[in-house]
Amino acid sequence: MADSSSDTALRAMLDEVSTELGNLEPKFLQAARAARRHRFLPDRLWVGDGYEPCDRADSPEAWLRAAYADEPAVTQVNDGEDPGDGDRWPSSSASAPEIVFRMLQMLDAHPGHKVLEIGTGTGWNAGLLSCLAGAGNVTSVEVDATLAADAQARLRGEGFGVAVVAGDGAEGYAGSAPYDRLVSTCAVRTVPRPWLTQVRPGGVILTPWDAPWTCYGLLRLTVDDNGSASGPFSPYAAFMLMRSQRHDVRLFRDVVRDDHQPDESTSALSPWAVARDDYGAEFVIGLLLRDVWRAWHEDPGVDGVETRLWVATTDATSWAAVDFDGKSEDRFTVWQHGPRRLWDEVEAAYAWWLGHDRPGPGRFGLTVTATGETPWLDDPGRPVPAGG
């Protein structure tokens, strides 16, 4: 790849990121020039909505555009398995540059800080961290042994002193603890407790946060002297979920059975109000009902039903369905099965949100201890009751 082409692409990427975030500090610009994104990407990227392969050798210009676009560069599909003619889904990527630099700003790593990264991926972010914290101060954990080896080779080839460890990021890496900063490049639904013990008091944990109900954004925690951590949410970013926290639950395979006899009722709460129209409401449902997910079913093939919202627990023991008949927009038929009445729980969480004047996602935070997690509104002293 000609240096002039990559220089031009790098400048364009940094201009675009600066437009989104404001002018980047010189240390970030220097890091971006030292750890050039295209040098950390494999020769095959997966592009477009269908994740079609884009090979560097065959399409060098298209590959370079994808390498420096301000969007995720998908570097692996289907956990590295050959998808053949089947569906392709991303399992590893280099995050969009805008979110990478936003997270670096939030992490606030300084020279001499010891940093633990969860999710090495291509190694690009680890290279940037090494520029900011200093050679020998960054350890990165990657669950995929092949990706870990490839990233380590790239980092060494580019002259970055990063230790890459193949392992489960949920366990952190005690070998180099304690750390001043811990950053995850994959989303979690529960903050792994080993992270708390491996970050020194006053240190920062920055991780994407996710709920089965909705993707959200980032969680920035500060560790305190008693080993707990607390901090606010920052909205609007979606990341792949940590592999060990995935739930392989399918509606018609695992949840709904032919012999189920659900209870019928009606509700005035529109399913769109909690699952499509208002992101603030979606976030609160996800925060309060941490084990509940949902799926839309357009034209489900049921007489008198135009659209159905399915709601279910991640352990597949309870479910609800909310039907829109295509006519009435103030009364919906509800079906519920299992030990929990999930739509009743959704209604209660939504009522709590309305009763507190529809607080936006940025007003919430989370406190994490060795024994549990407590969401709060505005201040850790204002805990939000479980289930609203």
mmCIF file of C-alpha atoms in Angstrom:
data_model
loop_
_atom_site.group_PDB
_atom_site.id
_atom_site.type_symbol
_atom_site.label_atom_id
_atom_site.label_comp_id
_atom_site.label_asym_id
_atom_site.label_seq_id
_atom_site.Cartn_x
_atom_site.Cartn_y
_atom_site.Cartn_z
ATOM 1 C CA MET A 1 0.000 0.000 0.000
ATOM 2 C CA ALA A 2 1.544 3.294 -1.065
ATOM 3 C CA ASP A 3 2.476 5.531 1.855
ATOM 4 C CA SER A 4 0.915 8.545 0.170
ATOM 5 C CA SER A 5 -2.440 6.767 -0.094
ATOM 6 C CA SER A 6 -2.428 5.667 3.530
ATOM 7 C CA ASP A 7 -1.282 9.142 4.657
ATOM 8 C CA THR A 8 -4.214 10.703 2.842
ATOM 9 C CA ALA A 9 -6.628 8.137 4.273
ATOM 10 C CA LEU A 10 -5.264 8.686 7.794
ATOM 11 C CA ARG A 11 -5.653 12.460 7.556
ATOM 12 C CA ALA A 12 -9.217 12.075 6.316
ATOM 13 C CA MET A 13 -10.025 9.711 9.192
ATOM 14 C CA LEU A 14 -8.583 12.083 11.793
ATOM 15 C CA ASP A 15 -10.455 15.023 10.272
ATOM 16 C CA GLU A 16 -13.694 13.080 10.484
ATOM 17 C CA VAL A 17 -13.034 12.029 14.084
ATOM 18 C CA SER A 18 -12.151 15.604 15.048
ATOM 19 C CA THR A 19 -15.415 16.801 13.537
ATOM 20 C CA GLU A 20 -17.290 14.403 15.811
ATOM 21 C CA LEU A 21 -15.254 14.851 18.997
ATOM 22 C CA GLY A 22 -13.720 18.285 18.640
ATOM 23 C CA ASN A 23 -10.033 18.806 17.970
ATOM 24 C CA LEU A 24 -8.072 15.839 19.253
ATOM 25 C CA GLU A 25 -5.246 16.503 21.689
ATOM 26 C CA PRO A 26 -1.772 16.217 20.143
ATOM 27 C CA LYS A 27 -1.071 13.000 22.079
ATOM 28 C CA PHE A 28 -3.951 11.255 20.299
ATOM 29 C CA LEU A 29 -2.853 12.526 16.886
ATOM 30 C CA GLN A 30 0.671 11.317 17.575
ATOM 31 C CA ALA A 31 -0.635 7.922 18.663
ATOM 32 C CA ALA A 32 -2.738 7.611 15.508
ATOM 33 C CA ARG A 33 0.275 8.370 13.327
ATOM 34 C CA ALA A 34 2.474 5.928 15.215
ATOM 35 C CA ALA A 35 -0.108 3.106 15.314
ATOM 36 C CA ARG A 36 -1.603 3.315 11.838
ATOM 37 C CA ARG A 37 -4.888 1.495 11.617
ATOM 38 C CA HIS A 38 -4.300 -0.268 8.305
ATOM 39 C CA ARG A 39 -1.132 -1.912 9.608
ATOM 40 C CA PHE A 40 -3.158 -3.790 12.202
ATOM 41 C CA LEU A 41 -5.861 -5.114 9.914
ATOM 42 C CA PRO A 42 -5.837 -8.514 8.216
ATOM 43 C CA ASP A 43 -5.703 -8.847 4.452
ATOM 44 C CA ARG A 44 -9.380 -9.807 4.386
ATOM 45 C CA LEU A 45 -12.114 -7.548 5.743
ATOM 46 C CA TRP A 46 -15.846 -8.227 5.682
ATOM 47 C CA VAL A 47 -17.800 -5.277 4.323
ATOM 48 C CA GLY A 48 -21.382 -4.176 3.658
ATOM 49 C CA ASP A 49 -24.642 -5.349 5.155
ATOM 50 C CA GLY A 50 -23.997 -8.909 3.993
ATOM 51 C CA TYR A 51 -20.384 -8.964 5.252
ATOM 52 C CA GLU A 52 -18.902 -9.734 1.883
ATOM 53 C CA PRO A 53 -15.158 -10.476 1.792
ATOM 54 C CA CYS A 54 -12.886 -7.638 0.669
ATOM 55 C CA ASP A 55 -9.346 -8.831 0.010
ATOM 56 C CA ARG A 56 -6.414 -6.457 0.050
ATOM 57 C CA ALA A 57 -4.670 -8.196 -2.839
ATOM 58 C CA ASP A 58 -7.703 -8.132 -5.116
ATOM 59 C CA SER A 59 -9.191 -4.725 -4.193
ATOM 60 C CA PRO A 60 -6.473 -2.603 -2.564
ATOM 61 C CA GLU A 61 -8.332 0.715 -2.873
ATOM 62 C CA ALA A 62 -11.590 -0.658 -1.485
ATOM 63 C CA TRP A 63 -9.662 -2.378 1.304
ATOM 64 C CA LEU A 64 -7.890 0.882 2.253
ATOM 65 C CA ARG A 65 -11.190 2.784 2.256
ATOM 66 C CA ALA A 66 -12.626 0.201 4.638
ATOM 67 C CA ALA A 67 -9.488 0.347 6.769
ATOM 68 C CA TYR A 68 -9.819 4.096 7.370
ATOM 69 C CA ALA A 69 -13.582 4.551 7.296
ATOM 70 C CA ASP A 70 -15.082 5.893 10.514
ATOM 71 C CA GLU A 71 -16.975 2.684 11.095
ATOM 72 C CA PRO A 72 -16.132 -0.762 12.455
ATOM 73 C CA ALA A 73 -13.840 -2.859 10.275
ATOM 74 C CA VAL A 74 -15.122 -6.414 10.574
ATOM 75 C CA THR A 75 -12.121 -8.723 10.722
ATOM 76 C CA GLN A 76 -13.773 -12.043 11.569
ATOM 77 C CA VAL A 77 -17.177 -13.610 11.037
ATOM 78 C CA ASN A 78 -18.802 -16.614 12.704
ATOM 79 C CA ASP A 79 -16.051 -16.971 15.337
ATOM 80 C CA GLY A 80 -13.587 -17.813 12.588
ATOM 81 C CA GLU A 81 -15.626 -20.707 11.167
ATOM 82 C CA ASP A 82 -16.172 -20.841 7.414
ATOM 83 C CA PRO A 83 -19.725 -19.512 6.864
ATOM 84 C CA GLY A 84 -19.983 -21.067 3.410
ATOM 85 C CA ASP A 85 -23.308 -20.044 1.904
ATOM 86 C CA GLY A 86 -24.887 -19.512 5.330
ATOM 87 C CA ASP A 87 -25.548 -16.362 7.284
ATOM 88 C CA ARG A 88 -22.553 -14.287 8.270
ATOM 89 C CA TRP A 89 -22.371 -12.444 11.571
ATOM 90 C CA PRO A 90 -19.451 -10.396 12.890
ATOM 91 C CA SER A 91 -17.446 -11.948 15.729
ATOM 92 C CA SER A 92 -14.454 -9.602 15.823
ATOM 93 C CA SER A 93 -13.767 -6.123 14.514
ATOM 94 C CA ALA A 94 -11.671 -3.020 14.838
ATOM 95 C CA SER A 95 -14.037 -0.502 16.409
ATOM 96 C CA ALA A 96 -14.983 2.688 14.578
ATOM 97 C CA PRO A 97 -12.227 5.313 15.027
ATOM 98 C CA GLU A 98 -14.618 7.856 16.555
ATOM 99 C CA ILE A 99 -15.577 5.533 19.406
ATOM 100 C CA VAL A 100 -11.966 4.370 19.826
ATOM 101 C CA PHE A 101 -10.759 7.914 20.428
ATOM 102 C CA ARG A 102 -13.799 8.800 22.524
ATOM 103 C CA MET A 103 -12.997 5.852 24.780
ATOM 104 C CA LEU A 104 -9.331 6.836 24.941
ATOM 105 C CA GLN A 105 -10.394 10.310 26.045
ATOM 106 C CA MET A 106 -12.675 8.847 28.721
ATOM 107 C CA LEU A 107 -10.046 6.349 29.900
ATOM 108 C CA ASP A 108 -7.531 9.159 30.453
ATOM 109 C CA ALA A 109 -4.426 6.970 30.458
ATOM 110 C CA HIS A 110 -1.164 8.794 31.191
ATOM 111 C CA PRO A 111 2.501 7.858 30.754
ATOM 112 C CA GLY A 112 3.429 5.317 33.409
ATOM 113 C CA HIS A 113 -0.098 4.021 33.935
ATOM 114 C CA LYS A 114 -0.449 0.243 33.899
ATOM 115 C CA VAL A 115 -3.312 -0.614 31.552
ATOM 116 C CA LEU A 116 -5.242 -3.845 31.052
ATOM 117 C CA GLU A 117 -7.192 -4.177 27.822
ATOM 118 C CA ILE A 118 -9.923 -6.795 27.455
ATOM 119 C CA GLY A 119 -10.351 -7.861 23.837
ATOM 120 C CA THR A 120 -7.169 -7.418 21.784
ATOM 121 C CA GLY A 121 -8.832 -7.961 18.429
ATOM 122 C CA THR A 122 -6.479 -6.639 15.755
ATOM 123 C CA GLY A 123 -4.120 -5.021 18.263
ATOM 124 C CA TRP A 124 -4.738 -1.466 16.987
ATOM 125 C CA ASN A 125 -6.242 -0.178 20.214
ATOM 126 C CA ALA A 126 -3.450 -1.832 22.218
ATOM 127 C CA GLY A 127 -0.931 -0.025 20.021
ATOM 128 C CA LEU A 128 -2.635 3.301 20.691
ATOM 129 C CA LEU A 129 -2.673 2.559 24.423
ATOM 130 C CA SER A 130 1.029 1.758 24.334
ATOM 131 C CA CYS A 131 1.688 5.163 22.781
ATOM 132 C CA LEU A 132 -0.276 6.841 25.581
ATOM 133 C CA ALA A 133 0.888 4.815 28.606
ATOM 134 C CA GLY A 134 4.364 3.842 27.484
ATOM 135 C CA ALA A 135 6.068 0.686 26.268
ATOM 136 C CA GLY A 136 5.756 -2.232 28.649
ATOM 137 C CA ASN A 137 2.763 -0.779 30.484
ATOM 138 C CA VAL A 138 -0.044 -2.417 28.484
ATOM 139 C CA THR A 139 -1.350 -5.975 28.846
ATOM 140 C CA SER A 140 -4.103 -7.188 26.526
ATOM 141 C CA VAL A 141 -6.270 -10.303 26.869
ATOM 142 C CA GLU A 142 -7.896 -11.990 23.865
ATOM 143 C CA VAL A 143 -10.238 -14.998 24.085
ATOM 144 C CA ASP A 144 -9.476 -16.198 20.549
ATOM 145 C CA ALA A 145 -6.003 -17.749 20.516
ATOM 146 C CA THR A 146 -5.557 -17.215 16.772
ATOM 147 C CA LEU A 147 -6.487 -13.540 17.006
ATOM 148 C CA ALA A 148 -4.180 -13.172 20.019
ATOM 149 C CA ALA A 149 -1.209 -14.617 18.123
ATOM 150 C CA ASP A 150 -1.891 -12.468 15.055
ATOM 151 C CA ALA A 151 -2.223 -9.310 17.146
ATOM 152 C CA GLN A 152 0.955 -10.054 19.081
ATOM 153 C CA ALA A 153 2.837 -10.485 15.808
ATOM 154 C CA ARG A 154 1.530 -7.167 14.468
ATOM 155 C CA LEU A 155 2.356 -5.309 17.668
ATOM 156 C CA ARG A 156 5.879 -6.702 17.735
ATOM 157 C CA GLY A 157 6.322 -5.940 14.057
ATOM 158 C CA GLU A 158 5.313 -2.322 14.679
ATOM 159 C CA GLY A 159 7.622 -2.043 17.684
ATOM 160 C CA PHE A 160 5.016 -1.850 20.456
ATOM 161 C CA GLY A 161 5.851 -3.479 23.771
ATOM 162 C CA VAL A 162 2.417 -4.926 24.545
ATOM 163 C CA ALA A 163 1.972 -8.258 26.316
ATOM 164 C CA VAL A 164 -0.855 -10.205 24.670
ATOM 165 C CA VAL A 165 -2.408 -13.028 26.681
ATOM 166 C CA ALA A 166 -4.762 -15.650 25.242
ATOM 167 C CA GLY A 167 -7.531 -16.151 27.787
ATOM 168 C CA ASP A 168 -10.986 -15.274 29.025
ATOM 169 C CA GLY A 169 -11.205 -11.522 29.494
ATOM 170 C CA ALA A 170 -13.852 -11.993 32.185
ATOM 171 C CA GLU A 171 -11.014 -13.229 34.412
ATOM 172 C CA GLY A 172 -8.837 -10.223 33.636
ATOM 173 C CA TYR A 173 -5.135 -10.956 34.062
ATOM 174 C CA ALA A 174 -3.821 -11.075 37.619
ATOM 175 C CA GLY A 175 -0.212 -11.589 36.501
ATOM 176 C CA SER A 176 0.413 -7.868 35.938
ATOM 177 C CA ALA A 177 -2.081 -6.441 38.451
ATOM 178 C CA PRO A 178 -2.792 -3.997 39.935
ATOM 179 C CA TYR A 179 -3.710 -1.708 37.043
ATOM 180 C CA ASP A 180 -4.415 1.995 36.889
ATOM 181 C CA ARG A 181 -6.789 1.588 33.964
ATOM 182 C CA LEU A 182 -8.870 -1.276 32.574
ATOM 183 C CA VAL A 183 -10.644 -0.913 29.252
ATOM 184 C CA SER A 184 -12.832 -3.467 27.511
ATOM 185 C CA THR A 185 -13.460 -3.499 23.777
ATOM 186 C CA CYS A 186 -16.391 -5.900 24.124
ATOM 187 C CA ALA A 187 -19.699 -5.284 25.874
ATOM 188 C CA VAL A 188 -20.658 -6.855 29.186
ATOM 189 C CA ARG A 189 -24.042 -7.375 30.796
ATOM 190 C CA THR A 190 -22.503 -7.998 34.196
ATOM 191 C CA VAL A 191 -19.194 -6.420 35.222
ATOM 192 C CA PRO A 192 -16.777 -9.298 35.943
ATOM 193 C CA ARG A 193 -15.762 -9.241 39.597
ATOM 194 C CA PRO A 194 -12.063 -10.023 38.940
ATOM 195 C CA TRP A 195 -11.819 -6.628 37.277
ATOM 196 C CA LEU A 196 -12.590 -4.947 40.594
ATOM 197 C CA THR A 197 -9.786 -6.736 42.419
ATOM 198 C CA GLN A 198 -7.215 -6.098 39.682
ATOM 199 C CA VAL A 199 -7.647 -2.306 39.463
ATOM 200 C CA ARG A 200 -6.120 -0.206 42.234
ATOM 201 C CA PRO A 201 -8.261 2.210 44.297
ATOM 202 C CA GLY A 202 -8.807 5.383 42.303
ATOM 203 C CA GLY A 203 -8.320 3.463 39.069
ATOM 204 C CA VAL A 204 -10.799 3.456 36.199
ATOM 205 C CA ILE A 205 -12.754 0.652 34.520
ATOM 206 C CA LEU A 206 -14.243 1.617 31.159
ATOM 207 C CA THR A 207 -16.456 -0.898 29.403
ATOM 208 C CA PRO A 208 -19.258 -1.028 26.862
ATOM 209 C CA TRP A 209 -22.479 -2.037 28.600
ATOM 210 C CA ASP A 210 -25.311 -4.036 27.132
ATOM 211 C CA ALA A 211 -28.673 -5.404 28.212
ATOM 212 C CA PRO A 212 -30.677 -8.115 26.462
ATOM 213 C CA TRP A 213 -33.415 -5.513 25.898
ATOM 214 C CA THR A 214 -31.191 -2.976 24.145
ATOM 215 C CA CYS A 215 -27.590 -2.030 23.440
ATOM 216 C CA TYR A 216 -26.641 1.161 25.195
ATOM 217 C CA GLY A 217 -23.149 2.576 25.388
ATOM 218 C CA LEU A 218 -20.341 2.928 27.899
ATOM 219 C CA LEU A 219 -19.956 2.555 31.655
ATOM 220 C CA ARG A 220 -17.081 4.369 33.411
ATOM 221 C CA LEU A 221 -16.426 3.099 36.909
ATOM 222 C CA THR A 222 -13.991 4.380 39.521
ATOM 223 C CA VAL A 223 -12.726 1.800 42.000
ATOM 224 C CA ASP A 224 -12.852 2.802 45.663
ATOM 225 C CA ASP A 225 -10.906 1.736 48.739
ATOM 226 C CA ASN A 226 -13.284 -1.075 49.704
ATOM 227 C CA GLY A 227 -13.043 -2.841 46.346
ATOM 228 C CA SER A 228 -16.345 -1.702 44.895
ATOM 229 C CA ALA A 229 -16.696 0.600 41.895
ATOM 230 C CA SER A 230 -19.241 3.160 40.795
ATOM 231 C CA GLY A 231 -19.787 5.501 37.899
ATOM 232 C CA PRO A 232 -22.076 6.869 35.188
ATOM 233 C CA PHE A 233 -23.316 5.581 31.872
ATOM 234 C CA SER A 234 -22.398 7.409 28.678
ATOM 235 C CA PRO A 235 -24.771 6.793 25.781
ATOM 236 C CA TYR A 236 -24.784 5.671 22.209
ATOM 237 C CA ALA A 237 -22.291 2.983 21.298
ATOM 238 C CA ALA A 238 -22.831 -0.673 20.417
ATOM 239 C CA PHE A 239 -20.226 -3.409 20.799
ATOM 240 C CA MET A 240 -20.065 -7.145 20.363
ATOM 241 C CA LEU A 241 -20.909 -8.972 23.557
ATOM 242 C CA MET A 242 -18.216 -10.762 25.559
ATOM 243 C CA ARG A 243 -18.328 -14.375 24.394
ATOM 244 C CA SER A 244 -18.698 -15.842 27.882
ATOM 245 C CA GLN A 245 -21.798 -13.687 28.481
ATOM 246 C CA ARG A 246 -23.684 -14.608 25.314
ATOM 247 C CA HIS A 247 -27.068 -16.314 25.646
ATOM 248 C CA ASP A 248 -27.954 -18.728 22.857
ATOM 249 C CA VAL A 249 -31.725 -18.593 23.397
ATOM 250 C CA ARG A 250 -34.115 -18.835 20.463
ATOM 251 C CA LEU A 251 -37.778 -18.018 20.706
ATOM 252 C CA PHE A 252 -39.378 -20.991 18.981
ATOM 253 C CA ARG A 253 -36.616 -23.460 19.807
ATOM 254 C CA ASP A 254 -36.196 -22.761 23.514
ATOM 255 C CA VAL A 255 -38.984 -20.536 24.830
ATOM 256 C CA VAL A 256 -42.473 -21.029 23.364
ATOM 257 C CA ARG A 257 -43.905 -24.558 23.374
ATOM 258 C CA ASP A 258 -47.015 -25.962 21.712
ATOM 259 C CA ASP A 259 -48.367 -27.182 25.054
ATOM 260 C CA HIS A 260 -48.102 -23.793 26.784
ATOM 261 C CA GLN A 261 -51.420 -22.344 27.949
ATOM 262 C CA PRO A 262 -50.764 -18.604 28.378
ATOM 263 C CA ASP A 263 -52.990 -16.258 30.338
ATOM 264 C CA GLU A 264 -54.819 -13.627 28.286
ATOM 265 C CA SER A 265 -55.282 -9.990 29.309
ATOM 266 C CA THR A 266 -55.197 -6.514 27.791
ATOM 267 C CA SER A 267 -52.879 -3.555 28.212
ATOM 268 C CA ALA A 268 -53.013 0.155 27.415
ATOM 269 C CA LEU A 269 -49.214 0.320 27.130
ATOM 270 C CA SER A 270 -48.122 0.432 23.505
ATOM 271 C CA PRO A 271 -45.328 -2.040 22.750
ATOM 272 C CA TRP A 272 -43.691 0.639 20.602
ATOM 273 C CA ALA A 273 -43.405 2.915 23.646
ATOM 274 C CA VAL A 274 -40.936 0.539 25.307
ATOM 275 C CA ALA A 275 -39.320 -1.165 22.344
ATOM 276 C CA ARG A 276 -38.988 1.303 19.491
ATOM 277 C CA ASP A 277 -40.141 4.907 19.909
ATOM 278 C CA ASP A 278 -38.139 6.221 22.892
ATOM 279 C CA TYR A 279 -34.553 5.222 23.591
ATOM 280 C CA GLY A 280 -34.784 6.564 27.138
ATOM 281 C CA ALA A 281 -37.613 4.162 27.884
ATOM 282 C CA GLU A 282 -35.752 1.294 26.217
ATOM 283 C CA PHE A 283 -32.674 1.970 28.312
ATOM 284 C CA VAL A 284 -34.658 1.975 31.569
ATOM 285 C CA ILE A 285 -36.406 -1.286 30.698
ATOM 286 C CA GLY A 286 -33.014 -2.843 29.970
ATOM 287 C CA LEU A 287 -31.498 -1.458 33.162
ATOM 288 C CA LEU A 288 -34.310 -2.582 35.466
ATOM 289 C CA LEU A 289 -35.101 -5.925 33.818
ATOM 290 C CA ARG A 290 -31.603 -7.217 33.256
ATOM 291 C CA ASP A 291 -32.575 -10.741 32.160
ATOM 292 C CA VAL A 292 -35.401 -9.865 29.755
ATOM 293 C CA TRP A 293 -35.128 -9.644 25.980
ATOM 294 C CA ARG A 294 -37.570 -8.886 23.201
ATOM 295 C CA ALA A 295 -38.158 -9.555 19.516
ATOM 296 C CA TRP A 296 -40.576 -8.074 16.993
ATOM 297 C CA HIS A 297 -42.635 -10.378 14.812
ATOM 298 C CA GLU A 298 -44.225 -8.670 11.847
ATOM 299 C CA ASP A 299 -47.195 -10.470 10.281
ATOM 300 C CA PRO A 300 -46.963 -13.508 12.594
ATOM 301 C CA GLY A 301 -49.596 -15.451 10.691
ATOM 302 C CA VAL A 302 -52.199 -15.213 13.447
ATOM 303 C CA ASP A 303 -55.731 -14.113 12.611
ATOM 304 C CA GLY A 304 -56.373 -10.566 13.750
ATOM 305 C CA VAL A 305 -52.712 -9.866 14.579
ATOM 306 C CA GLU A 306 -50.679 -7.512 12.423
ATOM 307 C CA THR A 307 -47.619 -7.157 14.679
ATOM 308 C CA ARG A 308 -46.494 -9.000 17.788
ATOM 309 C CA LEU A 309 -43.852 -8.084 20.363
ATOM 310 C CA TRP A 310 -42.352 -11.097 22.088
ATOM 311 C CA VAL A 311 -40.776 -10.714 25.534
ATOM 312 C CA ALA A 312 -38.850 -13.528 27.256
ATOM 313 C CA THR A 313 -36.326 -14.242 29.995
ATOM 314 C CA THR A 314 -32.799 -15.291 29.113
ATOM 315 C CA ASP A 315 -33.324 -18.564 31.001
ATOM 316 C CA ALA A 316 -36.334 -19.310 28.751
ATOM 317 C CA THR A 317 -38.721 -19.916 31.661
ATOM 318 C CA SER A 318 -41.181 -17.043 31.121
ATOM 319 C CA TRP A 319 -42.536 -15.226 28.106
ATOM 320 C CA ALA A 320 -45.151 -12.722 27.019
ATOM 321 C CA ALA A 321 -46.588 -11.635 23.683
ATOM 322 C CA VAL A 322 -48.245 -8.290 22.984
ATOM 323 C CA ASP A 323 -50.475 -8.115 19.903
ATOM 324 C CA PHE A 324 -51.433 -5.173 17.702
ATOM 325 C CA ASP A 325 -54.490 -5.881 15.584
ATOM 326 C CA GLY A 326 -53.758 -3.133 13.069
ATOM 327 C CA LYS A 327 -56.627 -0.997 14.343
ATOM 328 C CA SER A 328 -56.695 -0.148 18.043
ATOM 329 C CA GLU A 329 -53.740 1.920 19.243
ATOM 330 C CA ASP A 330 -54.872 2.227 22.862
ATOM 331 C CA ARG A 331 -55.643 -1.389 23.776
ATOM 332 C CA PHE A 332 -53.442 -4.429 23.107
ATOM 333 C CA THR A 333 -53.966 -8.124 23.741
ATOM 334 C CA VAL A 334 -51.379 -9.671 26.051
ATOM 335 C CA TRP A 335 -50.454 -13.340 26.497
ATOM 336 C CA GLN A 336 -48.221 -14.369 29.408
ATOM 337 C CA HIS A 337 -46.744 -17.701 30.444
ATOM 338 C CA GLY A 338 -44.364 -18.894 33.125
ATOM 339 C CA PRO A 339 -43.646 -18.049 36.761
ATOM 340 C CA ARG A 340 -43.108 -14.366 35.945
ATOM 341 C CA ARG A 341 -45.609 -11.974 34.366
ATOM 342 C CA LEU A 342 -43.140 -10.219 32.135
ATOM 343 C CA TRP A 343 -45.449 -7.653 30.593
ATOM 344 C CA ASP A 344 -46.585 -6.654 34.077
ATOM 345 C CA GLU A 345 -42.903 -6.113 34.931
ATOM 346 C CA VAL A 346 -42.384 -4.026 31.791
ATOM 347 C CA GLU A 347 -45.437 -1.914 32.675
ATOM 348 C CA ALA A 348 -44.097 -1.351 36.209
ATOM 349 C CA ALA A 349 -40.665 -0.311 34.956
ATOM 350 C CA TYR A 350 -42.210 2.051 32.409
ATOM 351 C CA ALA A 351 -44.487 3.546 35.100
ATOM 352 C CA TRP A 352 -41.447 4.124 37.337
ATOM 353 C CA TRP A 353 -39.730 5.968 34.463
ATOM 354 C CA LEU A 354 -42.793 8.142 33.824
ATOM 355 C CA GLY A 355 -43.149 8.831 37.543
ATOM 356 C CA HIS A 356 -39.590 10.177 37.656
ATOM 357 C CA ASP A 357 -40.172 12.605 34.754
ATOM 358 C CA ARG A 358 -38.679 10.442 32.017
ATOM 359 C CA PRO A 359 -34.997 10.703 33.024
ATOM 360 C CA GLY A 360 -32.555 10.380 30.145
ATOM 361 C CA PRO A 361 -29.996 7.575 29.996
ATOM 362 C CA GLY A 362 -27.124 9.900 30.890
ATOM 363 C CA ARG A 363 -28.583 10.465 34.369
ATOM 364 C CA PHE A 364 -28.090 6.852 35.393
ATOM 365 C CA GLY A 365 -25.106 5.021 36.810
ATOM 366 C CA LEU A 366 -24.136 1.714 38.350
ATOM 367 C CA THR A 367 -22.423 0.632 41.561
ATOM 368 C CA VAL A 368 -20.696 -2.747 41.461
ATOM 369 C CA THR A 369 -19.624 -4.694 44.531
ATOM 370 C CA ALA A 370 -18.347 -8.213 45.117
ATOM 371 C CA THR A 371 -21.921 -9.383 45.696
ATOM 372 C CA GLY A 372 -24.063 -7.458 43.220
ATOM 373 C CA GLU A 373 -24.841 -4.445 41.061
ATOM 374 C CA THR A 374 -27.104 -1.516 41.933
ATOM 375 C CA PRO A 375 -28.301 0.995 39.329
ATOM 376 C CA TRP A 376 -28.907 4.557 40.460
ATOM 377 C CA LEU A 377 -30.391 7.830 39.260
ATOM 378 C CA ASP A 378 -28.225 10.986 39.386
ATOM 379 C CA ASP A 379 -26.257 9.838 42.441
ATOM 380 C CA PRO A 380 -25.214 6.525 44.037
ATOM 381 C CA GLY A 381 -27.282 7.564 47.035
ATOM 382 C CA ARG A 382 -30.454 7.266 44.919
ATOM 383 C CA PRO A 383 -30.631 3.559 44.047
ATOM 384 C CA VAL A 384 -33.212 2.406 41.552
ATOM 385 C CA PRO A 385 -35.334 -0.476 42.865
ATOM 386 C CA ALA A 386 -34.976 -3.713 40.946
ATOM 387 C CA GLY A 387 -37.798 -4.055 38.464
ATOM 388 C CA GLY A 388 -38.676 -0.350 38.847
#
